[in-house]
Short mmCIF file of C-alpha atoms and ligand atoms in Angstrom, two decimals:
data_model
loop_
_atom_site.label_atom_id
_atom_site.label_comp_id
_atom_site.label_asym_id
_atom_site.label_seq_id
_atom_site.Cartn_x
_atom_site.Cartn_y
_atom_site.Cartn_z
CA MET A 22 -0.46 24.16 5.98
CA PRO A 23 -1.98 21.43 4.03
CA ILE A 24 -2.14 17.95 5.11
CA THR A 25 -1.61 15.49 2.00
CA ALA A 26 -2.81 11.85 1.65
CA ILE A 27 -1.19 9.80 -0.80
CA ILE A 28 -3.21 6.85 -1.76
CA GLY A 29 -2.61 3.91 -4.28
CA SER A 30 -5.46 3.81 -6.79
CA GLN A 31 -5.20 0.36 -8.36
CA TRP A 32 -4.13 -2.80 -6.48
CA GLY A 33 -1.14 -1.61 -4.53
CA ASP A 34 2.51 -1.55 -5.92
CA GLU A 35 2.03 1.70 -7.66
CA GLY A 36 5.14 3.25 -6.64
CA LYS A 37 3.79 5.20 -3.55
CA GLY A 38 6.80 4.78 -1.69
CA LYS A 39 8.76 6.75 -4.07
CA ILE A 40 6.27 9.55 -4.05
CA THR A 41 5.88 9.78 -0.22
CA ASP A 42 9.36 10.17 -0.16
CA TYR A 43 9.63 13.01 -2.54
CA LEU A 44 6.78 14.92 -1.03
CA ALA A 45 8.47 14.10 2.45
CA GLU A 46 11.08 16.60 1.61
CA ARG A 47 8.70 19.48 2.30
CA ALA A 48 6.75 17.51 5.12
CA LYS A 49 7.42 17.79 8.80
CA VAL A 50 5.54 14.59 9.85
CA VAL A 51 4.66 11.37 7.89
CA SER A 52 2.11 8.93 9.18
CA ARG A 53 0.98 5.62 8.09
CA SER A 54 -2.42 4.71 8.74
CA GLN A 55 -3.46 1.16 7.95
CA GLY A 56 -2.05 -2.43 6.88
CA GLY A 57 1.14 -3.45 8.20
CA ASN A 58 4.05 -5.56 6.88
CA ASN A 59 2.02 -6.82 3.94
CA ALA A 60 3.02 -3.60 2.29
CA GLY A 61 6.45 -2.85 0.79
CA HIS A 62 8.13 0.18 -0.32
CA THR A 63 11.05 0.45 -1.94
CA VAL A 64 13.07 3.78 -1.62
CA ILE A 65 16.33 4.55 -3.54
CA VAL A 66 18.37 7.54 -1.85
CA ASP A 67 21.90 8.20 -3.28
CA ASP A 68 22.00 5.13 -5.04
CA LYS A 69 21.14 2.99 -1.73
CA THR A 70 17.88 0.90 -1.92
CA TYR A 71 15.88 0.54 1.33
CA LYS A 72 12.75 -2.10 1.65
CA LEU A 73 10.64 -0.71 4.38
CA HIS A 74 7.63 -3.08 5.09
CA LEU A 75 6.39 -1.42 8.22
CA LEU A 76 7.97 1.97 9.00
CA PRO A 77 6.74 5.29 7.10
CA SER A 78 8.90 6.05 3.99
CA GLY A 79 9.59 9.55 6.04
CA ILE A 80 11.80 7.80 8.28
CA LEU A 81 14.86 7.87 5.96
CA ARG A 82 14.80 11.68 6.62
CA SER A 83 16.44 12.69 9.59
CA ASP A 84 14.18 15.92 10.33
CA VAL A 85 10.71 14.36 9.79
CA LEU A 86 8.77 12.67 12.52
CA SER A 87 7.34 9.50 11.39
CA LEU A 88 4.16 7.96 12.95
CA ILE A 89 2.42 4.77 13.04
CA GLY A 90 -1.06 5.64 13.44
CA ASN A 91 -4.06 3.48 15.24
CA GLY A 92 -5.16 1.98 12.14
CA VAL A 93 -1.98 0.14 11.49
CA VAL A 94 -1.19 -3.71 12.63
CA ILE A 95 2.30 -4.14 13.94
CA ASP A 96 4.40 -7.05 14.02
CA PRO A 97 6.89 -6.14 16.76
CA GLU A 98 9.88 -8.12 15.28
CA VAL A 99 9.53 -6.81 12.02
CA LEU A 100 9.51 -3.19 13.47
CA LEU A 101 12.71 -3.99 15.64
CA ASN A 102 14.42 -5.42 12.69
CA GLU A 103 13.50 -2.57 10.47
CA LEU A 104 14.81 -0.23 13.07
CA LYS A 105 18.03 -2.05 13.63
CA GLN A 106 18.88 -2.20 9.91
CA LEU A 107 18.50 2.12 9.51
CA GLY A 108 20.86 2.59 13.01
CA THR A 109 20.93 6.27 13.60
CA LYS A 110 20.40 6.87 10.08
CA ARG A 111 16.67 8.02 10.78
CA GLY A 112 14.18 10.58 11.93
CA GLU A 113 12.34 10.32 15.04
CA LEU A 114 9.58 7.49 15.31
CA MET A 115 6.12 7.50 17.69
CA ILE A 116 3.64 4.44 17.59
CA SER A 117 0.25 4.79 18.40
CA GLU A 118 -0.93 2.95 21.67
CA ARG A 119 -4.14 2.19 19.83
CA ALA A 120 -2.42 0.22 16.90
CA HIS A 121 -3.14 -3.53 17.12
CA ILE A 122 -0.24 -6.05 17.71
CA ILE A 123 0.07 -9.22 15.36
CA MET A 124 0.87 -12.08 17.63
CA PRO A 125 2.57 -15.16 16.62
CA TYR A 126 -0.87 -17.25 16.55
CA HIS A 127 -2.17 -14.60 13.84
CA LYS A 128 0.73 -15.88 11.43
CA LEU A 129 0.07 -19.29 11.98
CA LEU A 130 -3.83 -18.68 11.61
CA ASP A 131 -3.38 -16.71 8.42
CA GLY A 132 -1.72 -19.81 7.06
CA ALA A 133 -4.49 -22.22 8.45
CA GLU A 134 -7.39 -20.11 7.21
CA GLU A 135 -5.89 -19.77 3.71
CA SER A 136 -5.12 -23.62 3.38
CA SER A 137 -8.78 -24.10 4.48
CA ARG A 138 -10.29 -22.37 1.61
CA GLY A 139 -9.00 -24.87 -0.74
CA THR A 140 -8.74 -23.23 -4.54
CA ALA A 141 -10.45 -20.15 -3.21
CA THR A 142 -7.49 -18.91 -1.45
CA VAL A 143 -7.11 -14.89 -1.16
CA GLY A 144 -3.48 -15.31 -1.76
CA THR A 145 -2.55 -13.14 1.34
CA THR A 146 1.03 -12.55 2.19
CA GLY A 147 1.02 -14.79 5.45
CA ARG A 148 1.74 -12.07 7.74
CA GLY A 149 -1.09 -12.44 10.15
CA ILE A 150 -2.73 -9.41 8.72
CA GLY A 151 -6.27 -10.76 8.56
CA PRO A 152 -6.31 -12.51 11.90
CA CYS A 153 -5.09 -9.63 13.50
CA TYR A 154 -7.68 -7.13 12.07
CA GLY A 155 -10.19 -10.01 12.76
CA ASP A 156 -9.44 -9.92 16.59
CA LYS A 157 -9.46 -6.11 16.52
CA VAL A 158 -12.94 -6.25 15.33
CA LEU A 159 -13.91 -9.16 17.56
CA ARG A 160 -12.54 -7.15 20.40
CA PHE A 161 -10.06 -9.84 21.24
CA GLY A 162 -6.91 -7.83 20.32
CA ILE A 163 -3.74 -6.79 21.71
CA ARG A 164 -2.96 -3.06 21.34
CA VAL A 165 0.57 -1.66 21.49
CA GLY A 166 -0.42 0.21 24.67
CA ASP A 167 -1.09 -3.32 26.51
CA LEU A 168 3.21 -4.10 25.90
CA ILE A 169 3.66 -2.01 28.84
CA GLU A 170 1.12 -3.08 30.99
CA PRO A 171 2.13 -6.53 31.80
CA GLN A 172 -0.75 -7.84 33.89
CA ILE A 173 -3.17 -6.77 31.24
CA LEU A 174 -0.72 -8.22 28.65
CA LYS A 175 -0.31 -11.81 30.47
CA GLU A 176 -4.24 -11.95 30.98
CA LYS A 177 -4.88 -11.02 27.37
CA ILE A 178 -2.45 -13.34 26.00
CA GLU A 179 -3.68 -16.39 27.98
CA ALA A 180 -7.07 -15.87 26.79
CA ASN A 181 -6.17 -15.35 23.13
CA VAL A 182 -3.72 -18.54 23.43
CA GLU A 183 -6.15 -20.59 24.46
CA ARG A 184 -8.73 -19.50 21.89
CA SER A 185 -6.31 -19.65 19.14
CA ASN A 186 -4.73 -23.02 20.03
CA ALA A 187 -8.56 -24.18 19.66
CA MET A 188 -9.00 -22.74 16.26
CA LEU A 189 -5.49 -24.06 15.03
CA LYS A 190 -6.48 -27.41 16.20
CA TYR A 191 -9.62 -27.16 14.11
CA TYR A 192 -7.63 -26.21 10.95
CA THR A 193 -4.75 -28.29 11.33
CA LYS A 194 -5.02 -30.78 14.15
CA ASN A 195 -1.76 -30.02 16.03
CA ALA A 196 -1.35 -26.67 17.73
CA GLU A 197 0.18 -26.17 21.49
CA LEU A 198 1.24 -22.65 21.41
CA GLU A 199 2.54 -21.67 25.21
CA SER A 200 1.28 -18.48 26.62
CA GLU A 201 3.97 -18.24 28.88
CA GLU A 202 6.46 -17.88 26.01
CA ILE A 203 4.52 -15.52 24.09
CA PHE A 204 4.11 -13.50 27.16
CA GLU A 205 7.88 -13.25 27.86
CA GLU A 206 8.56 -12.29 24.30
CA ALA A 207 5.83 -9.78 24.29
CA LYS A 208 7.05 -7.95 27.43
CA LYS A 209 10.52 -7.54 25.65
CA TRP A 210 8.76 -5.67 22.68
CA GLY A 211 7.13 -3.36 25.28
CA GLU A 212 10.67 -3.03 26.82
CA ALA A 213 12.24 -2.00 23.63
CA LEU A 214 9.37 0.11 22.22
CA LYS A 215 8.30 2.00 25.14
CA ASP A 216 10.06 5.22 24.58
CA MET A 217 8.27 5.37 21.25
CA ILE A 218 4.64 4.33 22.21
CA GLY A 219 2.16 7.40 22.50
CA ASP A 220 -1.18 9.38 21.54
CA THR A 221 -0.01 9.74 17.98
CA SER A 222 -3.53 11.53 17.15
CA LEU A 223 -2.56 14.19 19.73
CA ILE A 224 0.81 14.58 18.62
CA LEU A 225 -0.59 14.88 14.89
CA LYS A 226 -3.28 17.57 15.90
CA ASN A 227 -0.46 19.46 17.63
CA LYS A 228 1.41 19.23 14.70
CA ILE A 229 -1.49 20.45 12.56
CA ASP A 230 -2.08 23.37 14.99
CA GLU A 231 1.54 24.23 14.71
CA GLY A 232 1.13 24.97 10.93
CA ASN A 233 3.51 21.83 9.88
CA GLU A 234 3.13 20.15 6.35
CA ILE A 235 2.05 16.68 6.96
CA LEU A 236 1.95 13.29 4.83
CA LEU A 237 -0.54 10.56 5.56
CA GLU A 238 1.15 7.66 3.70
CA GLY A 239 -1.30 5.02 2.22
CA ALA A 240 -0.55 1.39 2.13
CA GLN A 241 -2.11 -0.98 -0.61
CA GLY A 242 -4.49 0.38 -3.11
CA VAL A 243 -8.20 1.21 -3.36
CA HIS A 244 -9.12 -2.16 -4.92
CA ILE A 245 -8.06 -4.10 -2.22
CA ASP A 246 -9.87 -1.98 0.29
CA LEU A 247 -12.04 -4.40 2.37
CA ASP A 248 -15.24 -2.25 1.26
CA TYR A 249 -14.50 -1.04 -2.25
CA GLY A 250 -11.93 -3.86 -3.39
CA THR A 251 -12.80 -7.11 -5.03
CA TYR A 252 -13.93 -8.69 -2.07
CA PRO A 253 -13.16 -11.02 -0.79
CA TYR A 254 -9.90 -10.98 -2.60
CA THR A 255 -9.00 -7.96 -0.67
CA THR A 256 -6.66 -6.76 2.41
CA SER A 257 -8.23 -6.27 5.74
CA SER A 258 -7.80 -2.38 6.04
CA ASN A 259 -9.32 0.46 4.25
CA PRO A 260 -6.37 2.29 2.03
CA THR A 261 -8.69 5.37 1.28
CA THR A 262 -8.67 8.69 2.14
CA ALA A 263 -11.51 8.23 4.99
CA GLY A 264 -9.28 5.12 5.97
CA LEU A 265 -6.40 7.15 6.45
CA ALA A 266 -7.87 10.07 8.31
CA LEU A 267 -9.34 7.49 10.86
CA GLY A 268 -6.36 5.32 10.98
CA SER A 269 -4.14 8.36 11.96
CA GLY A 270 -6.68 9.85 14.23
CA ILE A 271 -7.56 13.22 12.45
CA SER A 272 -10.71 14.89 11.09
CA PRO A 273 -11.42 14.02 7.45
CA LEU A 274 -11.72 17.90 6.97
CA GLU A 275 -8.27 18.47 7.72
CA ILE A 276 -7.11 16.63 4.55
CA LYS A 277 -6.55 19.33 1.84
CA ASN A 278 -4.68 17.24 -1.04
CA VAL A 279 -5.42 13.80 -1.97
CA VAL A 280 -2.87 12.61 -4.40
CA GLY A 281 -4.01 9.27 -6.29
CA VAL A 282 -0.90 7.51 -7.15
CA VAL A 283 -1.54 5.82 -10.78
CA LYS A 284 1.06 3.15 -11.92
CA ALA A 285 1.18 3.72 -15.92
CA TYR A 286 0.05 0.06 -16.39
CA LEU A 287 -1.81 -2.59 -13.77
CA THR A 288 -0.18 -5.05 -11.70
CA ARG A 289 -1.82 -7.36 -8.94
CA VAL A 290 -0.34 -9.90 -6.59
CA GLY A 291 -2.23 -12.74 -5.02
CA SER A 292 -5.46 -14.07 -6.22
CA GLY A 293 -8.82 -12.41 -7.57
CA PRO A 294 -10.18 -11.00 -10.55
CA PHE A 295 -8.14 -9.12 -13.13
CA PRO A 296 -10.28 -8.26 -16.41
CA GLY A 297 -7.58 -7.59 -19.26
CA GLU A 298 -4.81 -9.75 -17.50
CA LEU A 299 -2.00 -10.33 -20.20
CA ASP A 300 -0.29 -13.67 -20.45
CA ASN A 301 1.73 -12.89 -23.42
CA GLU A 302 5.16 -11.19 -24.31
CA GLU A 303 4.02 -7.73 -23.40
CA ALA A 304 3.23 -8.76 -19.91
CA GLU A 305 6.56 -10.37 -19.71
CA MET A 306 8.24 -7.28 -20.88
CA ILE A 307 6.28 -5.05 -18.62
CA ARG A 308 7.24 -7.51 -15.50
CA GLU A 309 10.90 -7.60 -16.38
CA LYS A 310 11.64 -4.03 -17.22
CA GLY A 311 9.17 -2.84 -14.38
CA ASN A 312 11.10 -5.53 -12.01
CA GLU A 313 6.94 -6.59 -11.06
CA TYR A 314 7.91 -9.08 -8.15
CA GLY A 315 6.46 -8.53 -4.93
CA THR A 316 8.35 -6.41 -2.48
CA THR A 317 7.31 -8.50 0.44
CA THR A 318 7.08 -12.07 -1.12
CA GLY A 319 8.94 -12.12 -3.97
CA ARG A 320 5.88 -13.35 -6.17
CA PRO A 321 5.75 -12.31 -9.96
CA ARG A 322 3.11 -9.71 -10.31
CA ARG A 323 0.12 -10.14 -13.06
CA CYS A 324 0.39 -7.34 -15.36
CA GLY A 325 -2.02 -5.73 -17.74
CA TRP A 326 -2.99 -2.23 -19.26
CA LEU A 327 -4.16 0.79 -17.39
CA ASP A 328 -7.83 0.59 -16.38
CA LEU A 329 -9.83 3.76 -16.56
CA VAL A 330 -12.98 2.14 -14.84
CA MET A 331 -11.24 1.08 -11.88
CA LEU A 332 -9.68 4.49 -11.27
CA LYS A 333 -13.05 6.22 -11.78
CA LEU A 334 -14.27 4.02 -8.70
CA SER A 335 -11.24 5.00 -6.79
CA GLN A 336 -11.61 8.89 -7.99
CA ARG A 337 -15.27 8.15 -6.34
CA ILE A 338 -14.39 6.82 -3.09
CA CYS A 339 -11.14 9.05 -2.40
CA GLY A 340 -11.83 12.32 -4.19
CA PHE A 341 -8.22 12.67 -5.61
CA THR A 342 -7.20 16.30 -5.78
CA SER A 343 -4.17 15.37 -8.08
CA LEU A 344 -2.72 12.11 -9.73
CA ALA A 345 0.85 11.01 -9.66
CA VAL A 346 1.63 8.89 -12.48
CA THR A 347 4.38 6.40 -12.02
CA LYS A 348 6.57 3.92 -14.26
CA LEU A 349 5.91 5.74 -17.71
CA ASP A 350 9.46 4.88 -18.41
CA VAL A 351 8.56 1.17 -18.14
CA LEU A 352 6.24 1.24 -21.23
CA ALA A 353 8.71 3.43 -23.45
CA GLY A 354 9.79 1.70 -26.70
CA MET A 355 6.52 -0.27 -27.01
CA GLU A 356 4.91 0.13 -30.58
CA GLU A 357 1.45 0.99 -28.90
CA VAL A 358 0.22 1.12 -25.58
CA LYS A 359 -3.72 0.51 -24.54
CA ILE A 360 -6.03 2.18 -21.69
CA CYS A 361 -9.22 0.33 -20.61
CA VAL A 362 -12.14 2.97 -20.90
CA ALA A 363 -15.39 0.46 -20.47
CA TYR A 364 -16.09 -3.44 -19.96
CA GLU A 365 -17.91 -5.53 -22.20
CA THR A 366 -20.21 -7.80 -20.39
CA PRO A 367 -22.68 -10.40 -20.96
CA ASP A 368 -25.36 -7.86 -20.14
CA GLY A 369 -23.60 -5.12 -22.55
CA ARG A 370 -21.23 -2.31 -22.00
CA ILE A 371 -20.77 -1.08 -18.84
CA GLU A 372 -18.58 2.06 -17.48
CA GLU A 373 -18.72 1.46 -13.84
CA MET A 374 -16.92 -1.22 -11.93
CA PRO A 375 -19.57 -3.80 -10.64
CA ALA A 376 -19.17 -5.10 -6.84
CA SER A 377 -19.78 -8.81 -7.63
CA ILE A 378 -16.50 -10.91 -8.43
CA ASN A 379 -18.75 -12.92 -10.75
CA ARG A 380 -19.55 -9.83 -12.77
CA ILE A 381 -16.10 -8.85 -12.79
CA GLU A 382 -14.71 -11.73 -14.07
CA ASN A 383 -17.04 -11.42 -17.02
CA CYS A 384 -15.76 -8.17 -17.89
CA THR A 385 -13.76 -8.02 -21.11
CA PRO A 386 -11.95 -4.68 -21.49
CA ILE A 387 -12.56 -2.36 -24.18
CA TYR A 388 -9.31 -0.34 -25.27
CA GLU A 389 -8.35 2.98 -26.34
CA VAL A 390 -5.19 2.49 -28.40
CA PHE A 391 -2.51 4.98 -28.49
CA GLU A 392 0.86 5.39 -30.28
CA GLY A 393 3.70 4.29 -27.92
CA TRP A 394 6.62 6.72 -27.06
CA PRO A 395 10.32 6.29 -28.00
CA ASP A 396 12.56 4.95 -25.38
CA MET A 397 15.76 7.17 -25.01
CA ASN A 398 19.07 6.91 -23.36
CA LYS A 399 19.52 7.98 -19.98
CA GLU A 400 21.16 11.32 -21.08
CA GLU A 401 18.21 11.95 -23.39
CA TRP A 402 15.51 11.31 -20.23
CA LYS A 403 17.60 13.64 -17.97
CA GLU A 404 17.20 16.37 -20.29
CA ALA A 405 13.58 15.66 -21.09
CA ILE A 406 13.16 15.36 -17.38
CA GLU A 407 14.81 18.92 -16.69
CA ASN A 408 13.15 20.87 -19.39
CA ASP A 409 9.81 18.92 -18.95
CA SER A 410 9.90 18.17 -22.75
CA LEU A 411 8.35 14.77 -22.53
CA PRO A 412 7.92 12.73 -26.31
CA GLU A 413 4.41 14.17 -27.62
CA GLN A 414 2.74 10.48 -27.63
CA LEU A 415 3.49 10.29 -23.80
CA GLU A 416 1.87 13.59 -23.47
CA THR A 417 -1.18 12.36 -25.31
CA TYR A 418 -1.48 9.42 -23.13
CA LEU A 419 -1.45 11.70 -19.98
CA LYS A 420 -3.68 14.02 -21.24
CA PHE A 421 -6.02 11.50 -21.98
CA ILE A 422 -5.94 10.13 -18.22
CA SER A 423 -6.39 13.34 -17.12
CA GLU A 424 -9.34 14.44 -18.70
CA TYR A 425 -11.09 11.03 -18.47
CA MET A 426 -10.52 11.35 -14.63
CA GLY A 427 -11.26 15.33 -14.51
CA THR A 428 -7.82 15.36 -12.24
CA ARG A 429 -4.76 17.46 -12.89
CA ILE A 430 -1.57 15.15 -13.16
CA GLY A 431 0.64 16.91 -10.45
CA ILE A 432 3.78 14.16 -10.49
CA ILE A 433 5.15 12.45 -13.40
CA SER A 434 7.56 9.56 -12.48
CA LEU A 435 10.12 7.90 -14.95
CA GLY A 436 12.15 6.25 -12.79
CA PRO A 437 12.80 5.10 -9.35
CA GLU A 438 15.26 7.90 -8.41
CA ARG A 439 14.36 11.20 -6.70
CA ASN A 440 15.70 13.10 -9.84
CA GLU A 441 13.59 10.90 -12.21
CA THR A 442 10.35 13.07 -11.33
CA ILE A 443 8.51 16.01 -13.00
CA ILE A 444 6.09 18.17 -10.83
CA ARG A 445 3.42 20.33 -12.63
P1 IMP B 347 -3.21 -9.60 3.26
O1 IMP B 347 -3.23 -8.33 3.44
O2 IMP B 347 -1.72 -10.46 3.64
O3 IMP B 347 -4.15 -10.15 3.94
O4 IMP B 347 -3.24 -10.17 1.77
C1 IMP B 347 -4.53 -9.98 1.01
C2 IMP B 347 -4.63 -9.58 -0.39
O5 IMP B 347 -3.81 -8.38 -0.48
C3 IMP B 347 -3.40 -10.54 -1.18
O6 IMP B 347 -3.95 -10.38 -2.49
C4 IMP B 347 -2.41 -9.67 -1.11
O7 IMP B 347 -1.24 -10.03 -2.32
C5 IMP B 347 -2.52 -8.36 -1.32
N1 IMP B 347 -1.83 -7.65 -0.70
C6 IMP B 347 -1.54 -6.77 0.65
N2 IMP B 347 -0.63 -5.73 0.61
C7 IMP B 347 -0.50 -5.69 -0.61
C8 IMP B 347 0.45 -4.73 -0.84
O8 IMP B 347 1.18 -3.75 -0.09
N3 IMP B 347 0.56 -4.54 -2.45
C9 IMP B 347 -0.28 -5.27 -3.24
N4 IMP B 347 -1.08 -6.15 -2.63
C10 IMP B 347 -0.89 -6.22 -1.60
#
């Protein structure tokens, strides 16, 4: 039985939540592998909207086992709140004992470190993601398993609070976090979560051996990947196929399908280079019609046309076996639509994404221009989706993407609802 990884191919916010939810219908297990509550997934089921930040999208299905893997960073307060909101309307959840905990000092340090960057801020979500991954790499981190070992937890918190206070003092001059208070709080998290803590890698392996269908749900997108994104304007994890395998604790060879989720246009939140960023009526139209405001922070997203140079890099790193193209309905009714196929730079035309921020900032997109497809009323779209008979301009647009990428398009999404989807 196959394991499918779902990956954001752009700067995040491609509509992965909907695709995961859709594919979770067949899956028995959905696992999150990286990131934390910097992510935001909106899933609409039976006209009810759920905004999830940390829980896997599969949690909304009662017959699906949801896993939070070792590569995720967890803010226990957020996790407990999301669980509370769902009440009993959810499937089972297990959390890796190896996943790291976002502590109160991580959130304070996130803000303090951002401020210290002056005008060169990353534009983080302020959720403590970077400082938590930083402590993991420095080997100061507190893991989920520590929450249920009070003596170890106490010692680690004491040492970390002392260190964090010193750093906060360096940045802000006034920091006095109390380790005892934090320890008492953390013990409560352990109490509340203890029945859900386990070896999710082993659970996953057993589920694989039993022949279950499994989804690895990516968060964020390849172009804010710590290694292959527009560093340092990136997140602190690896939202790639390899990152998902590691962050869920399985062999990369187990992954048979890799679905690259591609939004029909580009958006970016936070800072960092964006060749071809639009600042005109078209951007305004896309932002409003596509509701391009951050699920996590509410920030308006920066908008632009689809960029295949970016996607080619995503394909190289992730090995997509198919693409899911989302939000095509947002572009309906536009006179023309554009796709970036190369960049003009001071050193001439290039077709590969440079690593240097400086070089990316000097890239001007070269576009192919396509005739737009007509907008239709709800009934007409419904019929077109049911019969898989899309406007020919839209088919031309999709064919171009598929041929350029050398990858078939397996899912076409024309709206937020489950039934606004075509599977090919
Ligand atoms: P952090 O992940 O909070 O450290 O933020 C680092 C950068 O990644 C910022 O530009 C964020 O806006 C961006 N980012 C983090 N998570 C997401 C996401 O889920 N979607 C889009 N951008 C994100």
